[in-house]
Structure formats: C-alpha cells, structure tokens
Amino acid sequence: MAPGFVLTGLLVATFSIALASDPSPLQDFCVADLNGPVLVNGFSCKDPKMAQATDFSFSGLHIPGNTSNPVGSRVTPVTVTQIPGLNTLGISMVRIDFAPWGINPPHTHPRATEILTVIEGTLEVGFVTSNPENNLITKVLQKGDVFVFPKGLVHFQRSTGYGYTIAIAALSSQNPGVITIANTVFGSNPAIANDLLAKSFQTDTKTIDWIQSKF
Ligand SMILES: *[C@@H]1O[C@H](CO)[C@@H](O)[C@H](O)[C@H]1NC(C)=O
C-alpha cells in the first residue's frame, strides 16, 4: 500500500475518533420511520417528499411534568421519539420539573453532552469527573444560569428552593439515553448478585437486599 493511503487512513481514523458523536447527516434530513422494519443506527428515512411540519414539531413543553413520585422530579423528553425529524441530526431537548427539594438522581447519558438552563427556581447541579478521578464539580444555579454536563459523566440535580423549579436542557444526540445509577445497579432484571453488590459497596448482603427491594 502506498504511504499516502496509509497516512490518509490514519487521519480518517484519528478524526473519526476525535469528532465522535451522532453520525453526520448526508442529506437535508431523514425523518424517522419509527415503525419501519429496517434496523439501522437510528431509524430509516421516510420519503423526503412526504415530509411535513408535524415531522419537525412537538407541542406541550409548557405543560408542567407530574413530580408526585419518590424523587420529586419529572423529565419530559423531546427526542427522535417525539420529533421523527430529529433522526440523524444529533440533537434533542428536555424539560425537567422539580417539586421543592426534588432531585434528578445521579445518572449518565451514554450518547450526549447536556447543556441546561434554569427558567424558574433554584437548582443545585453537579457531575463527577473520571480523569482526574472522582472530582465533584458542583454549583447552585439561579434563574437564567446555564451549566454543562459533559458526555457520559455521572451527574445530578436538586431543587433547593421552596418553590417549584423548571429547567430546559439540550442534548447532543437524537437519542441521548439515560442510565440512572441506582435503578441500573439495584433494579436490574434479573438482579445482580447481592454478594457481588455487597462487596462493591463494602456492605453486607442484608443491606443490599433491602435496597434492591426499593427498586
Ligand atoms: C400525578 O401522579 C400521581 C402519582 O402517579 C397521580 O396520583 C396523580 O393523579 C397525578 N396527577 C396528575 C395531575 O396527573
């Protein structure tokens, strides 16, 4: 193989790693055929000539989410599931409602960086770094403040006021995904072995059984 090809190959490999994110579109749009039989990375496209405004819109983000649940928060997603036109575009958004002192428990988005703003109330936010290991980066946000949660890192939010808090966030994937640590570790089906979790959390199996019973 000619050295030029090798170099080009290396450059392509380097750039595709450095710029990894949702795949770049090769056309104006690719409105998701959500019920299509073809399985691809994302969704197959419906005929672009059939695209309509409804494929690119969603209504209802002004409606407060129901926060009557054990954590006191509710995420209303607007991803490719709600807007099929987001398919291949690498972006989505959410509204998050918090009851007073409600939390969005520690979680990660495997496919997205998140940028969040508070439009009502006060919100304590934080994420934990992986390198350097386990530094907590945290801040209390007021209305109008903006904060970034880097892709893949474990993060959380908590409403610290006496009123309701509302946040709007954008995420760098059409389908960011969410892995909520407690639910994943203690609520998997079938359950992860309690003695394995006992050793992981440096506690006893009875404590693990009790926590697992909550999920
Ligand atoms: C909110 O959720 C709770 C618990 O599921 C339910 O009892 C209540 O009716 C819901 N409220 C509204 C307005 O939907």
Short mmCIF file of C-alpha atoms and ligand atoms in Angstrom, two decimals:
data_model
loop_
_atom_site.label_atom_id
_atom_site.label_comp_id
_atom_site.label_asym_id
_atom_site.label_seq_id
_atom_site.Cartn_x
_atom_site.Cartn_y
_atom_site.Cartn_z
CA MET A 1 0.00 0.00 0.00
CA ALA A 2 1.31 3.49 -0.86
CA PRO A 3 2.35 5.59 2.14
CA GLY A 4 -0.21 8.23 1.12
CA PHE A 5 -3.05 5.77 1.60
CA VAL A 6 -1.72 4.73 4.99
CA LEU A 7 -1.47 8.37 6.08
CA THR A 8 -4.97 9.17 4.80
CA GLY A 9 -6.30 6.10 6.59
CA LEU A 10 -4.63 7.19 9.83
CA LEU A 11 -6.00 10.73 9.51
CA VAL A 12 -9.53 9.45 8.86
CA ALA A 13 -9.26 7.12 11.87
CA THR A 14 -7.92 9.93 14.06
CA PHE A 15 -10.60 12.42 13.05
CA SER A 16 -13.48 9.99 13.34
CA ILE A 17 -12.35 9.26 16.91
CA ALA A 18 -11.74 12.90 17.83
CA LEU A 19 -15.08 14.04 16.43
CA ALA A 20 -17.20 11.07 17.53
CA SER A 21 -20.86 11.98 18.01
CA ASP A 22 -24.16 11.12 16.34
CA PRO A 23 -23.36 10.39 12.67
CA SER A 24 -23.36 13.45 10.39
CA PRO A 25 -26.31 13.69 8.01
CA LEU A 26 -25.60 13.14 4.29
CA GLN A 27 -28.87 14.81 3.25
CA ASP A 28 -31.11 17.69 4.43
CA PHE A 29 -32.97 15.44 6.83
CA CYS A 30 -34.07 11.86 7.37
CA VAL A 31 -37.48 11.89 9.03
CA ALA A 32 -37.57 8.73 11.11
CA ASP A 33 -39.84 5.94 10.00
CA LEU A 34 -40.42 4.98 13.66
CA ASN A 35 -42.29 1.78 12.80
CA GLY A 36 -40.15 0.82 9.82
CA PRO A 37 -38.92 -2.79 9.60
CA VAL A 38 -35.34 -1.84 8.67
CA LEU A 39 -32.98 -1.72 11.65
CA VAL A 40 -30.13 0.78 11.22
CA ASN A 41 -28.12 3.02 13.55
CA GLY A 42 -31.00 5.41 14.29
CA PHE A 43 -34.08 4.99 12.10
CA SER A 44 -34.55 4.56 8.37
CA CYS A 45 -35.90 7.61 6.50
CA LYS A 46 -39.39 8.14 5.28
CA ASP A 47 -39.67 9.51 1.72
CA PRO A 48 -38.43 13.15 1.96
CA LYS A 49 -41.19 14.24 -0.45
CA MET A 50 -43.71 13.18 2.21
CA ALA A 51 -42.12 15.31 4.97
CA GLN A 52 -44.49 17.68 6.76
CA ALA A 53 -44.22 20.31 9.50
CA THR A 54 -45.60 17.81 12.03
CA ASP A 55 -42.49 15.67 11.44
CA PHE A 56 -40.40 18.55 12.80
CA SER A 57 -42.56 19.79 15.68
CA PHE A 58 -43.83 18.95 19.15
CA SER A 59 -46.34 20.76 21.36
CA GLY A 60 -46.72 20.73 25.11
CA LEU A 61 -43.39 21.70 26.61
CA HIS A 62 -45.21 24.46 28.54
CA ILE A 63 -47.09 21.77 30.50
CA PRO A 64 -45.55 21.01 33.92
CA GLY A 65 -44.45 17.39 34.42
CA ASN A 66 -46.03 15.43 37.28
CA THR A 67 -43.49 15.45 40.15
CA SER A 68 -45.62 13.29 42.53
CA ASN A 69 -43.12 10.42 42.69
CA PRO A 70 -40.40 9.28 45.13
CA VAL A 71 -37.69 11.55 43.66
CA GLY A 72 -39.85 14.64 43.18
CA SER A 73 -38.93 15.38 39.57
CA ARG A 74 -40.14 14.63 36.07
CA VAL A 75 -38.30 14.71 32.76
CA THR A 76 -40.38 15.48 29.67
CA PRO A 77 -38.27 14.35 26.69
CA VAL A 78 -38.34 15.77 23.18
CA THR A 79 -36.14 13.31 21.30
CA VAL A 80 -36.47 11.46 18.00
CA THR A 81 -39.36 9.51 19.51
CA GLN A 82 -41.39 12.74 19.86
CA ILE A 83 -39.98 14.51 16.75
CA PRO A 84 -39.15 12.00 13.98
CA GLY A 85 -37.42 14.79 12.02
CA LEU A 86 -34.60 14.78 14.63
CA ASN A 87 -33.35 11.49 13.17
CA THR A 88 -29.63 11.85 12.16
CA LEU A 89 -29.44 15.48 13.40
CA GLY A 90 -27.61 14.80 16.68
CA ILE A 91 -29.70 16.98 18.96
CA SER A 92 -32.70 16.83 21.32
CA MET A 93 -34.12 18.59 24.37
CA VAL A 94 -35.93 18.00 27.65
CA ARG A 95 -37.97 19.92 30.20
CA ILE A 96 -37.33 18.97 33.84
CA ASP A 97 -39.79 19.87 36.60
CA PHE A 98 -38.82 19.68 40.27
CA ALA A 99 -41.01 19.74 43.35
CA PRO A 100 -39.41 21.67 46.27
CA TRP A 101 -36.25 19.69 47.18
CA GLY A 102 -36.97 17.23 44.39
CA ILE A 103 -33.96 15.54 42.79
CA ASN A 104 -32.97 14.13 39.43
CA PRO A 105 -30.87 11.24 40.81
CA PRO A 106 -27.29 10.51 39.66
CA HIS A 107 -27.41 9.34 36.04
CA THR A 108 -25.48 9.47 32.77
CA HIS A 109 -26.38 9.93 29.11
CA PRO A 110 -24.28 7.43 27.15
CA ARG A 111 -24.60 9.37 23.89
CA ALA A 112 -24.83 13.08 24.78
CA THR A 113 -23.38 16.16 26.36
CA GLU A 114 -26.12 18.18 28.06
CA ILE A 115 -26.44 21.97 28.36
CA LEU A 116 -29.08 23.11 30.86
CA THR A 117 -30.68 26.39 31.88
CA VAL A 118 -32.95 27.21 34.83
CA ILE A 119 -36.06 29.14 33.84
CA GLU A 120 -37.71 29.10 37.28
CA GLY A 121 -36.43 28.42 40.79
CA THR A 122 -33.01 27.41 42.11
CA LEU A 123 -31.12 24.27 41.13
CA GLU A 124 -28.07 22.60 42.67
CA VAL A 125 -26.25 20.66 39.93
CA GLY A 126 -23.12 18.56 39.78
CA PHE A 127 -21.11 15.99 37.89
CA VAL A 128 -18.18 13.74 38.84
CA THR A 129 -15.05 13.57 36.70
CA SER A 130 -13.42 10.34 35.51
CA ASN A 131 -9.93 11.81 34.94
CA PRO A 132 -8.78 13.11 37.38
CA GLU A 133 -10.79 10.50 39.23
CA ASN A 134 -13.93 11.41 41.18
CA ASN A 135 -13.73 15.18 41.46
CA LEU A 136 -17.17 16.64 42.15
CA ILE A 137 -17.87 19.78 40.10
CA THR A 138 -20.95 21.42 41.59
CA LYS A 139 -22.80 24.76 41.57
CA VAL A 140 -26.11 26.28 42.65
CA LEU A 141 -27.87 27.75 39.60
CA GLN A 142 -30.30 30.65 39.67
CA LYS A 143 -32.87 31.52 37.04
CA GLY A 144 -31.05 32.23 33.76
CA ASP A 145 -27.87 30.37 34.70
CA VAL A 146 -26.53 27.75 32.29
CA PHE A 147 -24.50 24.63 33.12
CA VAL A 148 -22.89 21.84 31.05
CA PHE A 149 -22.75 18.13 31.88
CA PRO A 150 -20.02 16.54 29.73
CA LYS A 151 -20.95 13.42 27.75
CA GLY A 152 -21.00 10.17 29.70
CA LEU A 153 -20.26 11.66 33.14
CA VAL A 154 -22.48 10.90 36.14
CA HIS A 155 -24.49 13.98 37.10
CA PHE A 156 -27.48 15.06 39.22
CA GLN A 157 -29.75 17.99 40.02
CA ARG A 158 -31.68 19.10 43.11
CA SER A 159 -34.21 21.89 43.55
CA THR A 160 -33.06 23.86 46.58
CA GLY A 161 -35.79 26.46 46.84
CA TYR A 162 -39.18 26.29 48.48
CA GLY A 163 -40.97 26.69 45.16
CA TYR A 164 -41.07 24.61 42.01
CA THR A 165 -38.07 24.62 39.72
CA ILE A 166 -38.12 24.31 35.95
CA ALA A 167 -35.10 23.58 33.76
CA ILE A 168 -34.74 23.22 30.00
CA ALA A 169 -31.82 21.27 28.57
CA ALA A 170 -30.46 20.45 25.13
CA LEU A 171 -28.57 17.22 24.46
CA SER A 172 -26.14 16.39 21.65
CA SER A 173 -27.93 13.26 20.43
CA GLN A 174 -31.27 12.50 18.82
CA ASN A 175 -31.47 9.70 21.42
CA PRO A 176 -29.24 10.55 24.42
CA GLY A 177 -30.30 7.56 26.52
CA VAL A 178 -30.30 7.64 30.32
CA ILE A 179 -28.66 5.27 32.79
CA THR A 180 -29.88 6.05 36.30
CA ILE A 181 -27.21 4.59 38.58
CA ALA A 182 -29.44 3.40 41.45
CA ASN A 183 -32.07 1.84 39.16
CA THR A 184 -29.43 0.17 36.99
CA VAL A 185 -27.33 -1.24 39.83
CA PHE A 186 -30.13 -2.18 42.27
CA GLY A 187 -33.09 -2.60 39.94
CA SER A 188 -31.83 -4.73 37.05
CA ASN A 189 -33.84 -7.73 35.91
CA PRO A 190 -32.67 -10.29 36.82
CA ALA A 191 -30.93 -8.75 39.83
CA ILE A 192 -27.15 -8.50 40.11
CA ALA A 193 -25.97 -10.98 42.79
CA ASN A 194 -26.34 -9.41 46.25
CA ASP A 195 -22.93 -10.67 47.45
CA LEU A 196 -21.29 -9.05 44.42
CA LEU A 197 -23.03 -5.75 45.25
CA ALA A 198 -22.22 -6.15 48.97
CA LYS A 199 -18.50 -6.34 48.10
CA SER A 200 -18.81 -3.49 45.58
CA PHE A 201 -20.45 -1.16 48.11
CA GLN A 202 -18.43 -2.51 51.07
CA THR A 203 -21.55 -3.52 52.98
CA ASP A 204 -23.49 -6.73 53.81
CA THR A 205 -25.99 -8.68 51.72
CA LYS A 206 -28.94 -7.77 54.03
CA THR A 207 -28.39 -4.08 53.28
CA ILE A 208 -28.22 -4.87 49.54
CA ASP A 209 -31.44 -6.95 49.74
CA TRP A 210 -33.16 -4.04 51.46
CA ILE A 211 -32.01 -1.52 48.83
CA GLN A 212 -32.91 -3.89 45.96
CA SER A 213 -36.43 -4.24 47.43
CA LYS A 214 -36.91 -0.46 46.87
CA PHE A 215 -36.40 -0.84 43.11
C1 LIG B 1 -49.54 12.66 39.32
O1 LIG B 1 -49.06 11.36 39.64
C2 LIG B 1 -49.68 10.81 40.78
C3 LIG B 1 -48.94 9.52 41.13
O2 LIG B 1 -48.84 8.68 40.00
C4 LIG B 1 -51.16 10.60 40.48
O3 LIG B 1 -51.80 10.05 41.62
C5 LIG B 1 -51.78 11.94 40.14
O4 LIG B 1 -53.13 11.76 39.75
C6 LIG B 1 -51.02 12.61 39.01
N1 LIG B 1 -51.52 13.98 38.86
C7 LIG B 1 -51.88 14.45 37.67
C8 LIG B 1 -52.35 15.86 37.65
O5 LIG B 1 -51.86 13.78 36.66
#
